[in-house]
CSV table of C-alpha atoms and ligand atoms in Angstrom, one decimal:
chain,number,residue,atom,x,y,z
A,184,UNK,CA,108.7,30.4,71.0
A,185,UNK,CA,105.3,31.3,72.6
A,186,UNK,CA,103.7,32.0,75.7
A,187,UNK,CA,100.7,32.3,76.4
A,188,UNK,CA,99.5,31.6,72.7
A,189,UNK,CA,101.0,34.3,71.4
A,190,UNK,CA,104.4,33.9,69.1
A,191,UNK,CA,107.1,35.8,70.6
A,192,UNK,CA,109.0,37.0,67.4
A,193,UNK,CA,112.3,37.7,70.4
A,194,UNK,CA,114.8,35.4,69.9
A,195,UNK,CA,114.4,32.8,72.5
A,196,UNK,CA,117.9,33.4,74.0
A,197,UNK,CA,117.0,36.7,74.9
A,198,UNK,CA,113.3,35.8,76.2
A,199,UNK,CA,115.1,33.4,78.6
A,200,UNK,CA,117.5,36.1,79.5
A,201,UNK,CA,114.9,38.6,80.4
A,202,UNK,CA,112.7,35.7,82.6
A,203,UNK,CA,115.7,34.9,84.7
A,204,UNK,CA,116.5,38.8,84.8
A,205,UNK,CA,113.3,39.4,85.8
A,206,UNK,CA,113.1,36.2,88.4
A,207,UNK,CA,116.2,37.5,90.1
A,208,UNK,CA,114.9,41.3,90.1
A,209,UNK,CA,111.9,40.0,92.3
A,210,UNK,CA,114.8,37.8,94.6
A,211,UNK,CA,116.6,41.0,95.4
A,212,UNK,CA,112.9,43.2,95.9
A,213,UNK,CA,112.3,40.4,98.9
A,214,UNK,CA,115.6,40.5,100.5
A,215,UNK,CA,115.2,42.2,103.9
A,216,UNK,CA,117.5,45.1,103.7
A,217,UNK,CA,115.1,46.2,100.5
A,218,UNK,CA,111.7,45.7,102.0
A,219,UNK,CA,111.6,49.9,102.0
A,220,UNK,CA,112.6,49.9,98.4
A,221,UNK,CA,110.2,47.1,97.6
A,222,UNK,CA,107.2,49.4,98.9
A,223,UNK,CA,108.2,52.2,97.3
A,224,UNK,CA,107.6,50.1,94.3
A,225,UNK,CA,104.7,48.4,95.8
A,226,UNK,CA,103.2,51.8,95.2
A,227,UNK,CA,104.6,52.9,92.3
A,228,UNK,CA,107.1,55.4,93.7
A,229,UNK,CA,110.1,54.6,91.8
A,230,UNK,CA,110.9,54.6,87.9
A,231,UNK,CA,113.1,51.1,87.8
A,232,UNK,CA,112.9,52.2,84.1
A,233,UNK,CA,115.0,55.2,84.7
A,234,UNK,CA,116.8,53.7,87.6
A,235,UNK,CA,118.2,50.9,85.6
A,236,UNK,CA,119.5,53.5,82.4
A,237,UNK,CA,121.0,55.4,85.4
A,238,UNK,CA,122.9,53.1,86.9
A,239,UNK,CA,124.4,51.7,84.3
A,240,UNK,CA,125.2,54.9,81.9
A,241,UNK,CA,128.6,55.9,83.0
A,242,UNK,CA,129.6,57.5,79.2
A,243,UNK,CA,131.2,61.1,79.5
A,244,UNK,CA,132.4,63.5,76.7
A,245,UNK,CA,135.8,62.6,77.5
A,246,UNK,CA,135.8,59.2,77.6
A,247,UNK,CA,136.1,56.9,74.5
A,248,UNK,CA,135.3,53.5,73.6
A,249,UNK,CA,137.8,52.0,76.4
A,250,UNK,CA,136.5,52.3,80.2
A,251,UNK,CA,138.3,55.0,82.2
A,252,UNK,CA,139.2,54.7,85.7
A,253,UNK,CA,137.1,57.7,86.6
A,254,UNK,CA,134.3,55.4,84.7
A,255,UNK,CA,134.6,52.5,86.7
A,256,UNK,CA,135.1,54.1,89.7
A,257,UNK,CA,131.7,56.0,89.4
A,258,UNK,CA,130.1,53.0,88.4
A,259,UNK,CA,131.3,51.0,91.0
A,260,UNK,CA,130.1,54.6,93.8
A,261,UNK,CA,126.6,54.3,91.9
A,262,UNK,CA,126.2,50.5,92.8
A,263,UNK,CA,127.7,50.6,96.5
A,264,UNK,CA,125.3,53.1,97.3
A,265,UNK,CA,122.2,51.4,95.8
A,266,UNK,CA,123.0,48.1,97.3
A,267,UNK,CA,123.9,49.7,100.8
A,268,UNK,CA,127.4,48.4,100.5
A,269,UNK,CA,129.3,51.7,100.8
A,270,UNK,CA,132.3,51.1,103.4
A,271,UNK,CA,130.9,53.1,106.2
A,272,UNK,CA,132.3,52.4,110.3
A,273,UNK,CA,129.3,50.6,111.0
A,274,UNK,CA,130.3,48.1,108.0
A,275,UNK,CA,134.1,48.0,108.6
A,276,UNK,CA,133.3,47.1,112.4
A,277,UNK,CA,131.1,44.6,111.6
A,278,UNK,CA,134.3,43.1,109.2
A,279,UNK,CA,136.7,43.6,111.8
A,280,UNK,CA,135.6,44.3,114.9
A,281,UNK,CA,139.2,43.3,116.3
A,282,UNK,CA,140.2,46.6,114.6
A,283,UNK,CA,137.4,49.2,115.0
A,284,UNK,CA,136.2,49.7,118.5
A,285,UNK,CA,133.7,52.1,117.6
A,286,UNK,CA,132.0,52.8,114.9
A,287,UNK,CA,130.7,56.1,116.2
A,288,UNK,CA,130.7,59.0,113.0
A,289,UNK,CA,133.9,60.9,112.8
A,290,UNK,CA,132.4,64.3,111.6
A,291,UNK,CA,129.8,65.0,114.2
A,292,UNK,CA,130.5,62.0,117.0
A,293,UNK,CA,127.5,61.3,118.1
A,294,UNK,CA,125.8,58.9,115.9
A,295,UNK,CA,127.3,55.7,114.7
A,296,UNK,CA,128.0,55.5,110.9
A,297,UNK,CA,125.2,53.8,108.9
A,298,UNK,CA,124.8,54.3,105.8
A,299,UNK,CA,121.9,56.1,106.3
A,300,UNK,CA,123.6,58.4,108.5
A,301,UNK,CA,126.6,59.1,105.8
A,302,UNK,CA,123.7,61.5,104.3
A,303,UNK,CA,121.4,62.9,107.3
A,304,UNK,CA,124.7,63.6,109.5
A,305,UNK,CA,124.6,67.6,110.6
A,306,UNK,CA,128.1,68.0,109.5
A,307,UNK,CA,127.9,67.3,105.4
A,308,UNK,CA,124.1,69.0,105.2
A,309,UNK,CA,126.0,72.4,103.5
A,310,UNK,CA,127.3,70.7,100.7
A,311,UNK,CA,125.0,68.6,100.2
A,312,UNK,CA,122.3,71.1,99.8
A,313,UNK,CA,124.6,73.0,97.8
A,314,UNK,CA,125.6,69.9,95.6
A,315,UNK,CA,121.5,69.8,94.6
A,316,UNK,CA,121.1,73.3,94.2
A,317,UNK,CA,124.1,72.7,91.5
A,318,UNK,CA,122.4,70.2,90.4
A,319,UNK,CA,119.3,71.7,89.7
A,320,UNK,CA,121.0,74.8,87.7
A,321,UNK,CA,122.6,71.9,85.8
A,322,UNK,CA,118.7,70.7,85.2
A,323,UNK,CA,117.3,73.4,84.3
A,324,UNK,CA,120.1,74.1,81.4
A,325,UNK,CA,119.8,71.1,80.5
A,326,UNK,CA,115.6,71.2,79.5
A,327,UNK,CA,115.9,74.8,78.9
A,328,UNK,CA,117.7,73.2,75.6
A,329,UNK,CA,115.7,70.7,75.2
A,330,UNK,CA,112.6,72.6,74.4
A,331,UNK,CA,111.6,76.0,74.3
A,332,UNK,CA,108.0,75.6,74.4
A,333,UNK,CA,107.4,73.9,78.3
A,334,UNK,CA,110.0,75.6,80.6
A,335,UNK,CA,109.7,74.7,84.1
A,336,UNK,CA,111.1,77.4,86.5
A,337,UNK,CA,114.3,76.5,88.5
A,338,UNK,CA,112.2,76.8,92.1
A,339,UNK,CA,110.0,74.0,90.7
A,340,UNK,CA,113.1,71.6,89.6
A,341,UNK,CA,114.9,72.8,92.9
A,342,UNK,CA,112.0,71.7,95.4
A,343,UNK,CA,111.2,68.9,93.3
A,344,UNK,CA,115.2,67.4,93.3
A,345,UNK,CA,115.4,68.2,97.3
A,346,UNK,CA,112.2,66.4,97.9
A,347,UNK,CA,113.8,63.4,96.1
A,348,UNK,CA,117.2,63.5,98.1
A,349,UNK,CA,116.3,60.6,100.1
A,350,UNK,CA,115.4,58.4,96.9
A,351,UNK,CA,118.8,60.1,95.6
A,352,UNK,CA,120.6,58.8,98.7
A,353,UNK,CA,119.3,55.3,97.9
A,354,UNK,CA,120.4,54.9,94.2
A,355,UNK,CA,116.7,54.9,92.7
A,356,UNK,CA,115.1,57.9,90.3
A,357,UNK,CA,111.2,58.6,92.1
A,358,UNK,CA,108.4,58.7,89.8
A,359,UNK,CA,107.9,62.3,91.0
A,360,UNK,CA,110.8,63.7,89.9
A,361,UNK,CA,110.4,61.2,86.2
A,362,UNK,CA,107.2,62.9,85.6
A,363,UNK,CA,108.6,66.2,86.0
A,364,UNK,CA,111.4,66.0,83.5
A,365,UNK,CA,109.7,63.9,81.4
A,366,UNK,CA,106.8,66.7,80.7
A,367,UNK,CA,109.3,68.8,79.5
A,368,UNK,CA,111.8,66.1,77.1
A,369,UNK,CA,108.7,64.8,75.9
A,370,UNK,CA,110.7,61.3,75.1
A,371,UNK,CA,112.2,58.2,76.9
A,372,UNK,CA,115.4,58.1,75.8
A,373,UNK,CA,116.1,62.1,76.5
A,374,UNK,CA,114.3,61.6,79.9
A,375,UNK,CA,116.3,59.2,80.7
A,376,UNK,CA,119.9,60.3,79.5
A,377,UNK,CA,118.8,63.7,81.6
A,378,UNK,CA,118.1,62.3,84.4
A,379,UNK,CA,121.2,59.9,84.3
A,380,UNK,CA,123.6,62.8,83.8
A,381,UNK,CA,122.1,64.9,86.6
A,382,UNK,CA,122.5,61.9,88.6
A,383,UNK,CA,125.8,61.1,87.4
A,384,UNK,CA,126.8,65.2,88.3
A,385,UNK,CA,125.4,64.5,91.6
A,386,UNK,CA,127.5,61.5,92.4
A,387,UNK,CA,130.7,62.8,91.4
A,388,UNK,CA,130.3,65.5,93.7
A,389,UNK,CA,129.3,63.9,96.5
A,390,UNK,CA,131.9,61.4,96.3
A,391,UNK,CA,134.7,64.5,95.8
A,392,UNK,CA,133.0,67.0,98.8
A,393,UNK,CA,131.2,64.7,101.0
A,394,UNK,CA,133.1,61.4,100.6
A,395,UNK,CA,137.1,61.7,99.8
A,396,UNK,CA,137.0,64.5,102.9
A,397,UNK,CA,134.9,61.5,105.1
A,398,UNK,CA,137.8,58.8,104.5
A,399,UNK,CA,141.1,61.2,104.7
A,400,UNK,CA,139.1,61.5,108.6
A,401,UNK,CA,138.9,57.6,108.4
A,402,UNK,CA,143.0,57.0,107.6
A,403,UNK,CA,144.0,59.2,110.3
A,404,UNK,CA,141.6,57.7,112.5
A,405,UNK,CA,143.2,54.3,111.4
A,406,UNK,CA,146.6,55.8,112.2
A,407,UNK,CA,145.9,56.9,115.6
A,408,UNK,CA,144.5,53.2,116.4
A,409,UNK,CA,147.7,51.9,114.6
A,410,UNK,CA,145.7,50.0,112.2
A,411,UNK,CA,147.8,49.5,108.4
A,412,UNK,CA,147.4,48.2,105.4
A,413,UNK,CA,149.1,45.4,106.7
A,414,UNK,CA,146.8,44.4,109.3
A,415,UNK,CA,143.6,44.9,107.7
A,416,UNK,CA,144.9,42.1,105.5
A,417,UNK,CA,146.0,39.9,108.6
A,418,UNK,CA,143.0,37.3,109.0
A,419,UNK,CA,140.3,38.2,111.5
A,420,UNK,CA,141.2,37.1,114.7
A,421,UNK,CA,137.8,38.4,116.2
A,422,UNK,CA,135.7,35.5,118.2
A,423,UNK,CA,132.5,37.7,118.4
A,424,UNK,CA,131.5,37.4,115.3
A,425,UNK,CA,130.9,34.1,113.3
A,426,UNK,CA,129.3,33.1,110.0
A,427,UNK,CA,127.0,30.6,110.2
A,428,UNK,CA,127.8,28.0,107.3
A,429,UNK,CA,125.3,28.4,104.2
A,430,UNK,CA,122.7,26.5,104.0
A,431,UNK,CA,121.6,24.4,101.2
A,432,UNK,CA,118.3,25.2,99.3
A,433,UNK,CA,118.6,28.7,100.4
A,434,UNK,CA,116.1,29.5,97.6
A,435,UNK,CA,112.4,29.0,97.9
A,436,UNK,CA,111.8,25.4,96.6
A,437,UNK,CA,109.4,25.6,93.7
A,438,UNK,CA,105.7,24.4,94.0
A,439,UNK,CA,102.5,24.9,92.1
A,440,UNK,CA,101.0,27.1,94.9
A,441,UNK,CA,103.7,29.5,95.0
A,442,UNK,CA,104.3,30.1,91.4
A,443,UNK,CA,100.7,31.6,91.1
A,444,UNK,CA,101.8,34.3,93.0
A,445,UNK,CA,105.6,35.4,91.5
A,446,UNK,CA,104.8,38.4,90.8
A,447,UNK,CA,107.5,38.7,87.9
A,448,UNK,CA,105.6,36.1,85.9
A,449,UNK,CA,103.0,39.1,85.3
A,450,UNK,CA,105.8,41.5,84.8
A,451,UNK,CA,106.9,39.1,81.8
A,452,UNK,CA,103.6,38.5,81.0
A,453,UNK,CA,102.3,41.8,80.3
A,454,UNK,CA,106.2,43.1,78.4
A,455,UNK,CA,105.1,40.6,75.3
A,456,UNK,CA,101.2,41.6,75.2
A,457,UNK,CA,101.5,45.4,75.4
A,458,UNK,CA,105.4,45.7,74.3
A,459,UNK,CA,108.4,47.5,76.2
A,460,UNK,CA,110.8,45.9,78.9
A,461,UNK,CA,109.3,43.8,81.6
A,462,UNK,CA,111.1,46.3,84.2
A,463,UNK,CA,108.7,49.2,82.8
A,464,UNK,CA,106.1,46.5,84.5
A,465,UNK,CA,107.0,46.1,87.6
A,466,UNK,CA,104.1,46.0,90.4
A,467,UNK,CA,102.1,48.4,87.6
A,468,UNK,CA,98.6,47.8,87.8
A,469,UNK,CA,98.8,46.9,83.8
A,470,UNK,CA,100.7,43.8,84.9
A,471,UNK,CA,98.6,42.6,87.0
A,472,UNK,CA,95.5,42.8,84.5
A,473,UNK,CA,97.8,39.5,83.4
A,474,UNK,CA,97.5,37.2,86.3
A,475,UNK,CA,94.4,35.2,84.9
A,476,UNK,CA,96.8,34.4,81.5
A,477,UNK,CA,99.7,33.3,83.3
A,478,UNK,CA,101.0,29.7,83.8
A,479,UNK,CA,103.3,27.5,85.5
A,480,UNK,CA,105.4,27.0,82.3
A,481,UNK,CA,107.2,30.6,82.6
A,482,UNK,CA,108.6,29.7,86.0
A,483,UNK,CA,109.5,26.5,85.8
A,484,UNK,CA,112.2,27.8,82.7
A,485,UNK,CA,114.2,29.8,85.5
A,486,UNK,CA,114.2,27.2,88.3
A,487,UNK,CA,116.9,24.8,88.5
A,488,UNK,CA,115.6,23.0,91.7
A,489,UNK,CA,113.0,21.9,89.4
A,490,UNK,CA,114.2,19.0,88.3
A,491,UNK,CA,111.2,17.0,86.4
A,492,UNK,CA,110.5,19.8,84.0
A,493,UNK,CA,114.3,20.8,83.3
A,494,UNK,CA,114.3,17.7,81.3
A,495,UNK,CA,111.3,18.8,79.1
A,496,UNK,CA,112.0,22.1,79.1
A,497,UNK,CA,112.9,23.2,75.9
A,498,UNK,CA,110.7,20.1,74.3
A,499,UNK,CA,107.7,20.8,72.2
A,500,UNK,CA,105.9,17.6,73.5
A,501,UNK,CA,105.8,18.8,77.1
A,502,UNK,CA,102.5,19.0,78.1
A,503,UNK,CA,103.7,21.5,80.9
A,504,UNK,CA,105.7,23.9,78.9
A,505,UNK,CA,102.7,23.7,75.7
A,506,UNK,CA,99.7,25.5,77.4
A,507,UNK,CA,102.1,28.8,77.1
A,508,UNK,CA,105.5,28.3,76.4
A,509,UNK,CA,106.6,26.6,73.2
A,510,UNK,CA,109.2,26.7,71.2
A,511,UNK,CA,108.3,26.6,67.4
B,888,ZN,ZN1,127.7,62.2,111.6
C-alpha cells in the first residue's frame, strides 16, 4: 500500500484501522459537549499521547492475565468521567425526571449536580486537595527512582499536579504536567506508565473518598422519595421529555470541498512521513506542514456514504485511489 508516493511497509489492515481511528477521533473532537476539549487541543494543551496510554492501562501488581472486577470497574470510572457520562442528579433527572424532582447537589444544596460541579462543590474540596497532595508524594517516589541525576522537588510536582486538577477532572493528561515528568523519565514509555499510575492512584481515591460517600447520600435520598430498584426499571412514564427520532445521514455527507479540510487526513499524513502514531499528531503544527501532500483518496477509504469510490476502493486501477493510496 502507498500514500502519497511513499510505500507504507504497515500492513494494510492496520493502516485502515488507524484512518478510521483517526476519522472517528476528529468526530468525537467536533461533538458539542467537547468543543472545550477540542481547544485545548487546538492549542496544544493536552498530550492525547499520554491520555490514550492512560485510559486504557488498568494493569496492577495484583492482577494477572484475567480482568479483575476492581480492573473493570476502574476502567469503566476512567471513561465515564472523560466522556462526561458519570451518573450525577443532573443526568439521572434528565433519564427520569418522573423520579427526581430536583437535581439540586446533596452535599452542599445549593448548586445542582453537573458533572462539573461533582469536583468544584465546597463540600469534597478537603479530600480532594488531599487526594493530590497524595498523589504528588506518590510522584515524586516514583521519579526519585527513576533517576538520580534530575530531581524535581515535591513543591514543584505539587503546584504543577494542582494546576492540572481541572484537566484531571476531565480525563485528559495536559502537556504541562507531560513536560514535567517527562524531563525527568527521560523516555516515552516510563513517562507514560508514570503518569498513568499517578492517574490510576488518583482515580481510585476519588471514586472511594469522594464518590462511594456521594451515592450512599444518593440511595438514602432515593429511599426517602420511595424510589427502588423496582421502579427505576419501570418504563418512563414522563411526558416532558421526548427523543426526537434519529435522523438519517446524521454524518456529514462527503464532498470534495470538505475533505480538503479533515483535519485527521494531515494527522495520518504526517504519522507515515515522520514515524510515530497519528494521535502524537493531532492539531501539531508538524501535521499541518502536510496539507499541500494530502489527497482525497485517504478519506474516501473511511466513508461509507461514498458510494462511487467504495467500489474502487481497494483497486489498483482507480484513478482516485492511485495519486496516493495504492495497494501494491
Ligand atoms: Zn455541591
Amino acid at each position: 500500500m502507498a500514500c502519497d508516493k511513499l510505500t507504507l511497509e504497515a500492513s494494510s489492515r492496520k493502516c485502515i484501522k488507524a484512518i478510521s481511528k483517526a476519522r472517528h477521533f476528529d468526530l468525537m473532537l467536533q461533538l458539542q459537549r467537547n468543543s472545550e476539549i477540542k481547544l485545548l487541543t487546538e492549542h496544544q494543551h493536552i498530550n492525547w499521547t499520554a491520555t490514550s496510554f492512560m485510559l486504557n492501562y488498568n494493569l496492577s501488581d495484583k492482577d494477572n492475565a484475567a480482568t479483575s472486577f476492581a480492573q473493570h470497574r476502574q476502567r469503566s470510572f476512567k471513561y465515564k468521567i472523560f466522556s462526561q457520562e458519570l451518573p450525577t442528579l443532573s443526568c439521572m433527572r434528565r433519564q427520569r425526571s418522573d423520579l427526581y424532582p430536583s437535581a439540586d447537589c446533596l452535599s452542599c444544596q445549593r448548586h445542582k449536580e453537573f458533572q462539573s460541579h461533582f469536583w468544584t462543590c465546597s463540600s469534597h474540596q478537603d479530600q480532594w486537595r488531599m487526594i493530590l497532595n497524595q498523589a504528588t508524594t506518590m510522584l515524586t517516589n516514583i521519579l526519585h527512582q527513576s533517576s538520580s541525576r534530575h530531581r524535581l522537588t515535591h513543591e514543584q510536582l505539587q503546584v504543577c499536579l494542582h494546576e492540572s486538577r481541572t484537566f484531571i477532572s476531565k480525563g485528559i493528561v495536559p502537556t504541562s504536567l507531560f513536560d514535567l515528568v517527562s524531563s525527568v523519565c527521560r523516555s516515552l514509555p516510563n513517562t507514560h506508565l508514570t503518569l498513568a499510575k499517578v492517574y490510576n492512584y488518583i482515580y481510585r481515591q476519588v471514586f472511594t473518598h469522594i464518590w462511594k460517600p456521594r451515592y450512599a447520600k444518593v440511595i438514602a435520598h432515593e429511599q426517602t422519595l420511595g424510589i427502588s430498584n423496582c421502579t427505576k426499571r419501570l418504563k418512563n412514564q414522563s411526558t416532558t421529555f421526548q427523543y426526537l427520532p434519529k435522523q438519517q445521514g446524521h454524518s456529514a455527507p462527503f464532498n470534495t470541498a470538505n475533505h480538503l479540510t479533515c483535519p485527521w487526513v494531515y494527522w495520518f499524513t504526517a504519522s507515515i512521513k515522520q514515524g510515530l502514531s497519528w494521535i502524537s499528531y493531532v492539531y501539531s503544527p508538524k501535521a499541518e506542514m502536510f496539507r499541500s501532500f494530502t489527497t482525497s483518496a485517504i478519506c474516501s477509504v473511511t466513508n461509507p456514504k461514498d458510494t462511487n469510490r467504495i467500489s474502487h476502493r481497494f483497486s489498483i486501477d482507480s484513478p482516485n485511489l492511485i495519486d496516493s493510496l495504492v495497494l501494491v
